[in-house]
C-alpha positions as a Python dict, from the first residue, in 0.01 Angstrom:
ca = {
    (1, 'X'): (0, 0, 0),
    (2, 'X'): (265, -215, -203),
    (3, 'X'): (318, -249, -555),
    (4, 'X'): (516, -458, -770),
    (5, 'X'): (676, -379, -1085),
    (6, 'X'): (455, -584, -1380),
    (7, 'X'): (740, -820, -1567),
    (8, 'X'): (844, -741, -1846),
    (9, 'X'): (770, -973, -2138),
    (10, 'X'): (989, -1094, -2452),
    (11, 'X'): (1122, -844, -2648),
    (12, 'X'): (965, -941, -2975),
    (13, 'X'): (1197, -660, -3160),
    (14, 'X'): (1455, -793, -3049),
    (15, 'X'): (1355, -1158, -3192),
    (16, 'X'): (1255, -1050, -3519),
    (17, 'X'): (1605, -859, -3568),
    (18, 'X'): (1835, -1163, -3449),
    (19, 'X'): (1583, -1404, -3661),
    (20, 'X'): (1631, -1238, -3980),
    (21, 'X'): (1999, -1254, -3928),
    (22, 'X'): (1993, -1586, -3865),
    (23, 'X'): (1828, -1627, -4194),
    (24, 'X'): (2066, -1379, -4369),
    (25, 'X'): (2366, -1558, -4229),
    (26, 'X'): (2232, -1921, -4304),
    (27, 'X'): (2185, -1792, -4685),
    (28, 'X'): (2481, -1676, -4698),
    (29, 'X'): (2638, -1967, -4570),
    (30, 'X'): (2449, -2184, -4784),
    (31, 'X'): (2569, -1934, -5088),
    (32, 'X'): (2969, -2027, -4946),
    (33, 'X'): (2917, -2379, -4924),
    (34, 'X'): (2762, -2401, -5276),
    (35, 'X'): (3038, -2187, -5409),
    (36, 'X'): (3361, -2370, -5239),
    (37, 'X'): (3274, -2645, -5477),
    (38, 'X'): (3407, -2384, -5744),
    (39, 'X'): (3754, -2360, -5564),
    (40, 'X'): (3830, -2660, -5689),
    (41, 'X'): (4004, -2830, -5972),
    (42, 'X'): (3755, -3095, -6158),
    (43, 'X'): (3679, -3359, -5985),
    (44, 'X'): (3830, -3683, -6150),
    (45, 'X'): (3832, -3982, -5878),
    (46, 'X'): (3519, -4177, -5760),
    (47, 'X'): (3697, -4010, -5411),
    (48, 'X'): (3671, -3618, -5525),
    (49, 'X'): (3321, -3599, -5471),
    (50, 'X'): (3283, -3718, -5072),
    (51, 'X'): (3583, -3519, -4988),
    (52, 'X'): (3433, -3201, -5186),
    (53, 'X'): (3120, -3219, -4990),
    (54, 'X'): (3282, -3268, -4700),
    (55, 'X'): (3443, -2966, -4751),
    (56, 'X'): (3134, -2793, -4884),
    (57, 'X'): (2981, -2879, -4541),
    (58, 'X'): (3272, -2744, -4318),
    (59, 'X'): (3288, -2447, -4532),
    (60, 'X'): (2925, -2364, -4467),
    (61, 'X'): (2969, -2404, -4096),
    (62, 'X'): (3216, -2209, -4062),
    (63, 'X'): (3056, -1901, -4234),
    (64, 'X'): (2777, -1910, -4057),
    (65, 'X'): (2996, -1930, -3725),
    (66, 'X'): (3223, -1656, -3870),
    (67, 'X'): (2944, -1464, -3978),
    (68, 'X'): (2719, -1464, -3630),
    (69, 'X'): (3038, -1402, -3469),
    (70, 'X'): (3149, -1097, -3650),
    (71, 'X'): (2740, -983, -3684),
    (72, 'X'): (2747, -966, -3310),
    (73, 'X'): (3084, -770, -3276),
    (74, 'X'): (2963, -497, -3512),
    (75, 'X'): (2612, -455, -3377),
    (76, 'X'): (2778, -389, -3034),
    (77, 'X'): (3009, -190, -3172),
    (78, 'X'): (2750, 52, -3361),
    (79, 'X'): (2430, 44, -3100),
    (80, 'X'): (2609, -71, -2758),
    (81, 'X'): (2876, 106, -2701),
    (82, 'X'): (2963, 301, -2392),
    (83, 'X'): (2967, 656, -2391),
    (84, 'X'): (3283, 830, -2515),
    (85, 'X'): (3431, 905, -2160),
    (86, 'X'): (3268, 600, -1976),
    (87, 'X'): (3554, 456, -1801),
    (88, 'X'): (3308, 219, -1554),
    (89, 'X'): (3299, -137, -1592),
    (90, 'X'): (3027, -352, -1758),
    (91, 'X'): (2713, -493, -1595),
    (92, 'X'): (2814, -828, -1406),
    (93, 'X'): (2606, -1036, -1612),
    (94, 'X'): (2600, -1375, -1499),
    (95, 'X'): (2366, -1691, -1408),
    (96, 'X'): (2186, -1702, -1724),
    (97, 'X'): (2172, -2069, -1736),
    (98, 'X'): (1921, -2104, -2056),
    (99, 'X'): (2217, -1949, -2216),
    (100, 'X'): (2501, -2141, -2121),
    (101, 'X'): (2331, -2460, -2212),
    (102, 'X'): (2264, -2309, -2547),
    (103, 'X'): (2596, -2198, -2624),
    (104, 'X'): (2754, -2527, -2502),
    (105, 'X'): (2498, -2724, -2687),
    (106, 'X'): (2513, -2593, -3055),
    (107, 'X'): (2891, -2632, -3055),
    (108, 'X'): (2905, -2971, -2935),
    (109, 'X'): (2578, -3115, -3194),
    (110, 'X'): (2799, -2910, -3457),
    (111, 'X'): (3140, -3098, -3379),
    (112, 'X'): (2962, -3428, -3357),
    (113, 'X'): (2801, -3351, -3669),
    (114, 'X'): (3116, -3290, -3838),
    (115, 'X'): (3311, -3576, -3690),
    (116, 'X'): (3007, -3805, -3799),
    (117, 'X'): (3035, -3663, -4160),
    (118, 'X'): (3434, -3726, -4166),
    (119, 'X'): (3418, -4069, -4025),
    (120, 'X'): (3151, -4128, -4274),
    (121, 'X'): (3363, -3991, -4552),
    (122, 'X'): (3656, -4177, -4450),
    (123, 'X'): (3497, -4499, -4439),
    (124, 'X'): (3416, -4446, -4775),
    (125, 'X'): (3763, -4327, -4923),
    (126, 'X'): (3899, -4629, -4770),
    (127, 'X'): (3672, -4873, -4974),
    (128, 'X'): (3724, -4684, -5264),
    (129, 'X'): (4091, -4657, -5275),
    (130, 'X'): (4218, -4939, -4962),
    (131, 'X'): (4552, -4871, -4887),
    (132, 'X'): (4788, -5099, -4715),
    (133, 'X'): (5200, -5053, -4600),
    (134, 'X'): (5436, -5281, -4623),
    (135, 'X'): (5816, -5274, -4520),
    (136, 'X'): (6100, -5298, -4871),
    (137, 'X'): (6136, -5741, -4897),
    (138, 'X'): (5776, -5811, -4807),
    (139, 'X'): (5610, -6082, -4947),
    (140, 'X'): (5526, -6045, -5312),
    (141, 'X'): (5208, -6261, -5298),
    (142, 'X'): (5046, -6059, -5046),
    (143, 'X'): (5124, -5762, -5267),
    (144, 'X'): (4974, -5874, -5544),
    (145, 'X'): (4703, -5960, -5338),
    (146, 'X'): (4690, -5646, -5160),
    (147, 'X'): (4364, -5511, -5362),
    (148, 'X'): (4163, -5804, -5509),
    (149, 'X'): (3950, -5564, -5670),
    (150, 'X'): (4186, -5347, -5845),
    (151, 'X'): (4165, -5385, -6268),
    (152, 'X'): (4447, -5238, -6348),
    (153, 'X'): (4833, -5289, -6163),
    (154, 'X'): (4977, -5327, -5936),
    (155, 'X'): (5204, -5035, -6081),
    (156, 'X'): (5490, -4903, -5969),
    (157, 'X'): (5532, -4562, -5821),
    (158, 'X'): (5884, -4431, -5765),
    (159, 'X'): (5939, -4154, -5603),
    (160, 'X'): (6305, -3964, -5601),
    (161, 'X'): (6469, -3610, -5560),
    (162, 'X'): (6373, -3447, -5767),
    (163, 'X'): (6162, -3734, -6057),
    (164, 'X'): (5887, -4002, -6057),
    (165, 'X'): (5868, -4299, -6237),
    (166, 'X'): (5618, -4540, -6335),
    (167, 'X'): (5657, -4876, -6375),
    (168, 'X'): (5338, -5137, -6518),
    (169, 'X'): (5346, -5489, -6471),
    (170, 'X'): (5417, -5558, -6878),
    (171, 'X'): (5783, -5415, -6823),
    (172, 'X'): (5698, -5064, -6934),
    (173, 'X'): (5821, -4723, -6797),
    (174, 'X'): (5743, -4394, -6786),
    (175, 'X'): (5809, -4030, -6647),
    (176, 'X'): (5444, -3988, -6674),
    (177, 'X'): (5183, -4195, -6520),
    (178, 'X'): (4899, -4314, -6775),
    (179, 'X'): (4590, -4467, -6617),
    (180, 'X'): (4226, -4619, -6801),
    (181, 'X'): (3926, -4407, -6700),
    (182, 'X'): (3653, -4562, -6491),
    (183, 'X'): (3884, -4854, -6364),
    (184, 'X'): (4059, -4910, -6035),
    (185, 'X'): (4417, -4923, -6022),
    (186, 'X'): (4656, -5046, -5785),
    (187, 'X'): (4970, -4810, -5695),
    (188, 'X'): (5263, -4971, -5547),
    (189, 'X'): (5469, -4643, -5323),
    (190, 'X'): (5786, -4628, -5250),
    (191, 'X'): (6079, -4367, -5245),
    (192, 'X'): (6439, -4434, -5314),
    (193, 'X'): (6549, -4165, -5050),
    (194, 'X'): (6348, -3932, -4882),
    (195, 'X'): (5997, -3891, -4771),
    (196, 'X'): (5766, -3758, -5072),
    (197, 'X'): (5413, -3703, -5140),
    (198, 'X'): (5192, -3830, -5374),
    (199, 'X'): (4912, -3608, -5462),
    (200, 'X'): (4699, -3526, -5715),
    (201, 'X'): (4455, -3203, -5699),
    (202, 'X'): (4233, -3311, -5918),
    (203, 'X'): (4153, -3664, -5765),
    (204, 'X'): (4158, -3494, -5431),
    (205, 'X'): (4418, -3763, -5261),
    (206, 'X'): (4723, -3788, -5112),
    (207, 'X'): (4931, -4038, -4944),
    (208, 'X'): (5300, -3966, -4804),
    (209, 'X'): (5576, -4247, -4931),
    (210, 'X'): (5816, -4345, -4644),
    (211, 'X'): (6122, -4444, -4747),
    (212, 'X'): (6178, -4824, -4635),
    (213, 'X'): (5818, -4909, -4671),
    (214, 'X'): (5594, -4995, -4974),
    (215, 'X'): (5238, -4895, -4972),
    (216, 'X'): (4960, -5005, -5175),
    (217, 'X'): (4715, -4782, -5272),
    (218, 'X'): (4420, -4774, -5511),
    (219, 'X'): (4212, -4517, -5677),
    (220, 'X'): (3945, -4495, -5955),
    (221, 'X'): (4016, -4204, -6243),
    (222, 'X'): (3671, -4067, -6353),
    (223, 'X'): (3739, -3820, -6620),
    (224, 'X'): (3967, -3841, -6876),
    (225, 'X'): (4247, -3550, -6930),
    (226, 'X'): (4592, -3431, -6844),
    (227, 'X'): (4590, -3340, -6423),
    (228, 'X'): (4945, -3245, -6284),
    (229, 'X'): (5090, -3461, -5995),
    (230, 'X'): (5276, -3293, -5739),
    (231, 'X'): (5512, -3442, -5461),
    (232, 'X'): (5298, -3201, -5134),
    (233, 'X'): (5588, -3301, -4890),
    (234, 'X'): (5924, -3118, -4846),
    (235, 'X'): (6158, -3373, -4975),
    (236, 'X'): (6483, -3105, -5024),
    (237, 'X'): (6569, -2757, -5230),
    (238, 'X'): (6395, -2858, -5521),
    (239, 'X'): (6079, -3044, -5417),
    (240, 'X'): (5829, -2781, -5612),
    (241, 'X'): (6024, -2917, -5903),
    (242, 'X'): (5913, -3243, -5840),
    (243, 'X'): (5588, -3239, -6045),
    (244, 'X'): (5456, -3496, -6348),
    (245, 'X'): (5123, -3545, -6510),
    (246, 'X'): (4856, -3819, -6464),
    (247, 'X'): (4681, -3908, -6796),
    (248, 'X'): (4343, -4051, -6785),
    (249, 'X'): (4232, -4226, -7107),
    (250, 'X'): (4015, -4472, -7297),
    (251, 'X'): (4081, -4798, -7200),
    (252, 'X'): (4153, -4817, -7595),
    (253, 'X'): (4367, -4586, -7575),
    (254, 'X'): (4575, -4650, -7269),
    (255, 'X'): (4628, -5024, -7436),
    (256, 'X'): (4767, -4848, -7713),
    (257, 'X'): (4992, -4639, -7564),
    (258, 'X'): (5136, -4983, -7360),
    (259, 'X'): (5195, -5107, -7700),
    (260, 'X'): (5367, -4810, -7844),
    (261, 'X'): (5603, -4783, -7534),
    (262, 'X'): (5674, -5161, -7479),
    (263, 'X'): (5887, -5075, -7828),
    (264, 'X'): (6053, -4775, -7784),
    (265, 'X'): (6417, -4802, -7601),
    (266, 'X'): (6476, -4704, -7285),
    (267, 'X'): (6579, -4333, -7232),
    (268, 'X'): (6630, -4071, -6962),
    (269, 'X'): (6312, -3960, -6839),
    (270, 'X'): (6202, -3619, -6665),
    (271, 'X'): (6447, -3456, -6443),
    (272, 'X'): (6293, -3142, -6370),
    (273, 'X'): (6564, -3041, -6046),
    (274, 'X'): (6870, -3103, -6261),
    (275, 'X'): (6817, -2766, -6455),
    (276, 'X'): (6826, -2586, -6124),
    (277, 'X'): (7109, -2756, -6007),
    (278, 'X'): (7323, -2727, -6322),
    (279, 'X'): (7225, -2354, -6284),
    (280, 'X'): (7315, -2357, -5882),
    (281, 'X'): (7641, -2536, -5958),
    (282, 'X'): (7774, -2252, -6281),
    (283, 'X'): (7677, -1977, -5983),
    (284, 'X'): (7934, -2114, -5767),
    (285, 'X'): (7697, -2347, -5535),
    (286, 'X'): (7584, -2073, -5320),
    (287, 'X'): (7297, -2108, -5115),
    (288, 'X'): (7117, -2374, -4851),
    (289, 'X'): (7318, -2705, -4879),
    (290, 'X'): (7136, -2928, -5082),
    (291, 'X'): (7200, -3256, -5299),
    (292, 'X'): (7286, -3335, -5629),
    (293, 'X'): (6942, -3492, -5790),
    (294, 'X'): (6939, -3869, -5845),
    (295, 'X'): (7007, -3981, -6231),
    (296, 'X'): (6722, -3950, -6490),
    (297, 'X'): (6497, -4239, -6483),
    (298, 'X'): (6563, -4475, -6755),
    (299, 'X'): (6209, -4492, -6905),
    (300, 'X'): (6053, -4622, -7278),
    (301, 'X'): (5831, -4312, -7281),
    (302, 'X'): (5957, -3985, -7137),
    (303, 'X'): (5632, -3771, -7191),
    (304, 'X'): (5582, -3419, -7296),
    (305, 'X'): (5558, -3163, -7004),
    (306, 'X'): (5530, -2853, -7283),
    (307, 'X'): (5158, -2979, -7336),
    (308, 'X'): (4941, -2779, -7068),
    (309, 'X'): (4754, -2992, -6825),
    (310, 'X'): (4373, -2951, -6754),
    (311, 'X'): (4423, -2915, -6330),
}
């Protein structure tokens, strides 16, 4: 007489364990997502918002990978464990082909869907702030022309070790850039030496200057207030020096502050690295070789850097 063993079914323990973590982790990583949107300095470009949800959305994924991950480790750890002197190898598990296809699956969907979302994003950025390079003696029509849309520029964004300065098509020029809230402006890049950065936390962008090249670039300020700009590439010894504000305003009031500059005299402007220097040099210029800065921009309005910024 033969018998056979009866099958065993599904494990519904088992299911109702790993589907309440799955619900655990995907609150959870719906409470990171939500709360990465707090890491943030305000958002104050039309552009801050797609890239913080971008962000939002990578930040949940990756919990909830990290998470499952590190949920699995530990519950091996605590109920699967081999015996303390157990020295034999684990069951060959293999051929479980349900499995494979899953695990290969939910990556790849999850890459796509990320890639999708970035593409998507960029797209966007791009119509919002279009950005265009040029080499140093291009055409000026075609730089003027370079954003048809933009309301405010082109202005001029110059980029040194260790200053910035700002010039606007009525002559003007300043250490620190003023812009009108709610209208898009058109920046005209370059650097006068080395590679810098242009990048401003607060409207989430950034766009490298090369030297020998002029780039066009536009962005829309959202919300008036003081947000620091910071040159994010390493341009020399005292490139975390190299930092200015952005000043969003009333359209009133950024016309006003044109006509108060247009006539002041010109000035030295910001030179936050020559401190450092001067203090380098009285040491007995010790250290990593380095260069003197460039001369303080001549400027009509020098700005205030003891007034705090908002971000």
């Amino acid at each position: 007489m033969t018998s056979t063993a009866p099958k065993s079914g599904p494990n519904l323990g088992a299911i109702v364990i790993i589907g309440i973590a799955v619900a655990i982790n995907l609150v959870i990583a719906k409470a990171m997502a939500t709360w990465s949107y707090s890491w943030f300095p305000p958002q104050a470009s039309s552009a801050a918002a797609y890239v913080d949800d971008l962000f939002a959305l990578e930040t949940g994924i990756g919990s909830f990978i990290f998470l499952g991950c590190t949920g699995v480790m530990g519950w091996v750890l605590l109920f699967n464990r081999a015996g303390k002197y157990d020295e034999s190898d684990g069951a060959p598990i293999e051929g479980n082909t349900k499995l494979e296809i899953i695990w290969t699956v939910i990556p790849l969907l999850l890459v796509f869907a990320i890639a999708f979302t970035s593409m998507k994003v960029n797209d966007t950025l791009n119509a919002l702030g279009p950005k265009q390079k040029y080499a140093i003696g291009a055409d000026t029509s075609a730089l003027l022309s370079a954003d048809p849309m933009a309301q405010v520029g082109p202005i001029q964004v110059i980029a040194r070790q260790w200053s910035w300065e700002f010039r606007y098509p009525d002559g003007v020029r300043s250490s620190e850039l003023h812009l009108p809230i709610d209208q898009r402006v058109n920046l005209q890049l370059q650097s006068e030496d080395v590679i810098h950065s242009f990048y401003v936390p607060a409207f989430r962008l950034k766009q490298d200057i090369v030297p020998g090249s002029l780039i066009s670039y536009s962005l829309t300020p959202t919300r008036e207030g003081r947000f620091r700009l910071r040159d994010a590439m390493f341009s020399g010894a005292y490139m975390s020096v190299n930092q200015s504000n952005v000043i969003v305003e009333s359209e009133q009031a950024y016309s006003d502050w044109l006509k108060r500059s247009a006539k002041q005299a010109l000035q030295p402007g910001l030179d936050p690295g020559r401190t450092l220097y001067d203090r380098r040099i009285a040491r007995g210029d010790k250290g990593w070789a380095t260069v003197p800065p460039a001369p303080a921009p001549m400027v009509n309005d020098p700005g205030d850097p003891s007034i705090p910024h908002d971000a």
